[in-house]
């Protein structure tokens, strides 16, 4: 269901910003074959190209530009995210969209757990920008930011999983978890989502119409 929701979100953003005509899409840094099989069946696509995927996924022999670039959980594993986003921008046609997700180091669970987080892995999480940091990266690549949200659903759950092993100086977090009230936890997760405080970042950016680079 998670992948299906992701495809629905992609198609919704294409419809909102580019209209109903089919688009050429680059899927950048994919590492799951099942995901690429699912996305290339989307109704909004005219063509689907894989760029710099990870094994076992194979790259497509195509260096053309595109209307849309998907960059899902790729920024976080890049040693040079500024250069990555500049390369992405160069493959976008004027008016084209970047759709991206990334883990945020300013999210509730990451800030609470720090090095004890079980969801942050070496090499797969080299760059964990805050929302403000990601905005600067997007603008630095010459792109216009259209949307930036944190729709994450797991922050409270990840902190709860640590339980009494939370550092003793995390007084508020320990109190929150000790309440054990599912409704409180659910409302707090909604609060994190609504205020860009979750560790799951999602954005839509656009290449300016007059930019031919």
Short mmCIF file of C-alpha atoms in Angstrom, two decimals:
data_model
loop_
_atom_site.label_atom_id
_atom_site.label_comp_id
_atom_site.label_asym_id
_atom_site.label_seq_id
_atom_site.Cartn_x
_atom_site.Cartn_y
_atom_site.Cartn_z
CA UNK A 1 0.00 0.00 0.00
CA UNK A 2 2.87 2.43 0.69
CA UNK A 3 4.15 2.25 -2.89
CA UNK A 4 0.62 2.60 -4.27
CA UNK A 5 0.11 5.76 -2.20
CA UNK A 6 3.43 7.09 -3.48
CA UNK A 7 2.37 6.55 -7.09
CA UNK A 8 -0.96 8.28 -6.39
CA UNK A 9 0.94 11.24 -4.94
CA UNK A 10 3.20 11.42 -8.01
CA UNK A 11 0.25 11.34 -10.40
CA UNK A 12 -1.59 13.93 -8.33
CA UNK A 13 1.35 16.36 -8.48
CA UNK A 14 1.77 15.82 -12.22
CA UNK A 15 -1.91 16.58 -12.74
CA UNK A 16 -1.79 19.65 -10.49
CA UNK A 17 1.29 21.30 -11.97
CA UNK A 18 1.65 19.90 -15.50
CA UNK A 19 -1.88 19.06 -16.54
CA UNK A 20 -3.29 15.91 -18.09
CA UNK A 21 -0.82 15.30 -20.95
CA UNK A 22 1.55 12.30 -20.55
CA UNK A 23 5.05 13.14 -19.29
CA UNK A 24 8.60 11.83 -19.62
CA UNK A 25 9.86 10.79 -16.17
CA UNK A 26 13.33 10.03 -14.83
CA UNK A 27 13.43 7.83 -11.72
CA UNK A 28 16.79 8.58 -10.07
CA UNK A 29 18.68 6.29 -7.69
CA UNK A 30 16.09 3.50 -7.49
CA UNK A 31 17.10 0.43 -5.48
CA UNK A 32 13.95 -1.72 -5.62
CA UNK A 33 12.90 -3.50 -8.80
CA UNK A 34 9.30 -3.82 -7.61
CA UNK A 35 9.01 -0.05 -7.27
CA UNK A 36 10.22 0.61 -10.82
CA UNK A 37 7.84 -2.01 -12.22
CA UNK A 38 4.92 -0.37 -10.42
CA UNK A 39 5.73 3.25 -11.28
CA UNK A 40 6.26 2.69 -14.99
CA UNK A 41 2.66 1.48 -15.19
CA UNK A 42 1.35 4.89 -14.06
CA UNK A 43 -1.22 6.41 -16.39
CA UNK A 44 0.48 9.83 -16.43
CA UNK A 45 3.70 8.58 -18.04
CA UNK A 46 4.72 8.73 -21.69
CA UNK A 47 8.18 7.34 -20.95
CA UNK A 48 10.01 6.00 -17.89
CA UNK A 49 13.81 6.09 -17.54
CA UNK A 50 16.01 4.76 -14.72
CA UNK A 51 19.01 6.96 -13.85
CA UNK A 52 21.88 5.79 -11.62
CA UNK A 53 19.94 2.97 -9.95
CA UNK A 54 21.46 0.66 -7.35
CA UNK A 55 21.80 -3.11 -7.92
CA UNK A 56 19.85 -5.17 -8.74
CA UNK A 57 18.09 -2.45 -10.78
CA UNK A 58 19.62 -1.67 -14.18
CA UNK A 59 19.93 1.79 -15.71
CA UNK A 60 18.08 2.74 -18.89
CA UNK A 61 20.25 3.66 -21.92
CA UNK A 62 18.78 7.14 -22.25
CA UNK A 63 20.34 10.54 -21.53
CA UNK A 64 17.40 12.69 -22.58
CA UNK A 65 15.78 15.44 -20.55
CA UNK A 66 12.46 14.98 -18.81
CA UNK A 67 9.33 16.67 -17.53
CA UNK A 68 9.59 15.02 -14.11
CA UNK A 69 12.45 13.66 -11.98
CA UNK A 70 11.70 11.44 -8.98
CA UNK A 71 14.40 11.46 -6.29
CA UNK A 72 13.10 9.26 -3.51
CA UNK A 73 15.38 8.71 -0.49
CA UNK A 74 18.43 9.55 -2.61
CA UNK A 75 19.51 12.95 -1.23
CA UNK A 76 20.11 11.35 2.16
CA UNK A 77 22.72 8.95 0.80
CA UNK A 78 24.58 11.50 -1.34
CA UNK A 79 28.00 12.75 -0.14
CA UNK A 80 27.41 15.93 -2.18
CA UNK A 81 23.68 16.76 -2.28
CA UNK A 82 24.26 20.20 -3.82
CA UNK A 83 26.00 18.66 -6.83
CA UNK A 84 23.34 15.95 -7.08
CA UNK A 85 20.52 18.48 -7.21
CA UNK A 86 22.38 20.56 -9.78
CA UNK A 87 22.71 17.46 -11.99
CA UNK A 88 19.02 16.74 -11.54
CA UNK A 89 18.09 20.31 -12.46
CA UNK A 90 20.14 20.03 -15.65
CA UNK A 91 18.05 17.02 -16.76
CA UNK A 92 14.76 18.83 -16.18
CA UNK A 93 13.06 20.71 -18.99
CA UNK A 94 11.93 24.29 -18.27
CA UNK A 95 8.80 24.07 -16.13
CA UNK A 96 9.66 20.48 -15.17
CA UNK A 97 9.09 19.04 -11.70
CA UNK A 98 11.36 17.49 -9.10
CA UNK A 99 9.50 15.16 -6.73
CA UNK A 100 11.66 14.09 -3.80
CA UNK A 101 11.67 12.52 -0.36
CA UNK A 102 14.44 12.54 2.25
CA UNK A 103 15.05 11.78 5.92
CA UNK A 104 15.42 14.88 8.05
CA UNK A 105 17.89 15.25 10.88
CA UNK A 106 15.51 17.80 12.42
CA UNK A 107 12.70 15.27 12.85
CA UNK A 108 11.33 14.36 16.27
CA UNK A 109 12.57 10.77 16.39
CA UNK A 110 16.04 11.57 15.04
CA UNK A 111 16.58 14.46 17.46
CA UNK A 112 15.25 12.39 20.35
CA UNK A 113 17.20 9.19 19.70
CA UNK A 114 20.36 10.57 18.12
CA UNK A 115 22.94 7.83 17.63
CA UNK A 116 20.61 5.30 19.26
CA UNK A 117 18.18 5.49 16.35
CA UNK A 118 17.55 2.08 14.78
CA UNK A 119 16.30 3.66 11.54
CA UNK A 120 19.47 5.59 10.60
CA UNK A 121 22.14 3.53 8.86
CA UNK A 122 25.71 4.40 7.77
CA UNK A 123 26.12 4.94 4.01
CA UNK A 124 22.35 5.07 3.51
CA UNK A 125 22.06 8.23 5.65
CA UNK A 126 24.98 10.54 4.93
CA UNK A 127 22.94 13.75 4.63
CA UNK A 128 19.93 14.47 6.85
CA UNK A 129 18.95 18.07 6.06
CA UNK A 130 16.43 20.07 8.03
CA UNK A 131 13.51 21.59 6.10
CA UNK A 132 15.39 24.91 6.05
CA UNK A 133 18.57 23.21 4.83
CA UNK A 134 16.70 21.39 2.07
CA UNK A 135 15.12 24.66 0.94
CA UNK A 136 18.59 26.17 0.59
CA UNK A 137 19.77 23.16 -1.43
CA UNK A 138 16.77 23.43 -3.76
CA UNK A 139 17.23 27.16 -4.30
CA UNK A 140 20.98 26.65 -4.78
CA UNK A 141 20.22 24.28 -7.68
CA UNK A 142 18.17 27.03 -9.33
CA UNK A 143 14.81 25.40 -8.62
CA UNK A 144 11.60 26.95 -7.32
CA UNK A 145 10.16 25.25 -4.24
CA UNK A 146 6.42 24.56 -4.60
CA UNK A 147 5.73 22.25 -1.65
CA UNK A 148 7.66 21.03 1.38
CA UNK A 149 5.92 18.86 3.96
CA UNK A 150 6.77 16.22 6.55
CA UNK A 151 3.98 13.63 6.27
CA UNK A 152 5.85 11.04 8.34
CA UNK A 153 3.82 8.62 10.44
CA UNK A 154 6.47 6.78 12.45
CA UNK A 155 8.25 9.35 14.67
CA UNK A 156 6.33 8.59 17.85
CA UNK A 157 6.29 4.86 17.11
CA UNK A 158 10.08 4.79 16.72
CA UNK A 159 10.56 6.62 20.02
CA UNK A 160 8.05 4.39 21.77
CA UNK A 161 9.96 1.32 20.56
CA UNK A 162 12.98 2.41 22.61
CA UNK A 163 10.83 2.68 25.73
CA UNK A 164 12.65 3.03 29.05
CA UNK A 165 16.00 3.03 27.25
CA UNK A 166 15.44 6.67 26.28
CA UNK A 167 18.21 8.91 27.65
CA UNK A 168 17.20 10.18 31.09
CA UNK A 169 17.56 13.82 30.03
CA UNK A 170 14.79 13.43 27.42
CA UNK A 171 12.26 14.48 30.04
CA UNK A 172 9.42 15.53 27.76
CA UNK A 173 9.77 12.51 25.48
CA UNK A 174 9.85 10.11 28.43
CA UNK A 175 6.74 11.74 29.88
CA UNK A 176 4.96 11.58 26.51
CA UNK A 177 5.72 7.88 26.05
CA UNK A 178 4.94 7.03 29.68
CA UNK A 179 1.41 8.37 29.19
CA UNK A 180 0.70 5.32 27.06
CA UNK A 181 -2.36 7.00 25.57
CA UNK A 182 -2.73 6.05 21.87
CA UNK A 183 -4.93 9.08 21.18
CA UNK A 184 -2.34 11.45 22.63
CA UNK A 185 0.38 9.79 20.59
CA UNK A 186 -1.72 10.00 17.43
CA UNK A 187 -2.49 13.69 17.97
CA UNK A 188 1.17 14.41 18.66
CA UNK A 189 2.19 12.69 15.42
CA UNK A 190 -0.34 14.85 13.56
CA UNK A 191 1.18 17.91 15.25
CA UNK A 192 4.63 16.86 13.99
CA UNK A 193 3.29 16.44 10.46
CA UNK A 194 1.50 19.77 10.41
CA UNK A 195 4.51 21.72 11.68
CA UNK A 196 7.25 20.14 9.53
CA UNK A 197 8.71 18.38 12.57
CA UNK A 198 8.57 14.78 11.34
CA UNK A 199 11.75 13.15 10.04
CA UNK A 200 10.19 12.25 6.67
CA UNK A 201 10.54 15.16 4.21
CA UNK A 202 8.64 15.37 0.93
CA UNK A 203 8.91 18.16 -1.63
CA UNK A 204 7.88 19.41 -5.04
CA UNK A 205 10.16 21.84 -6.89
CA UNK A 206 10.04 23.30 -10.39
CA UNK A 207 12.62 24.42 -12.91
CA UNK A 208 11.81 28.01 -13.98
CA UNK A 209 10.23 28.31 -17.42
CA UNK A 210 12.97 30.56 -18.77
CA UNK A 211 15.86 28.34 -17.60
CA UNK A 212 17.37 26.46 -20.59
CA UNK A 213 20.40 25.13 -18.72
#
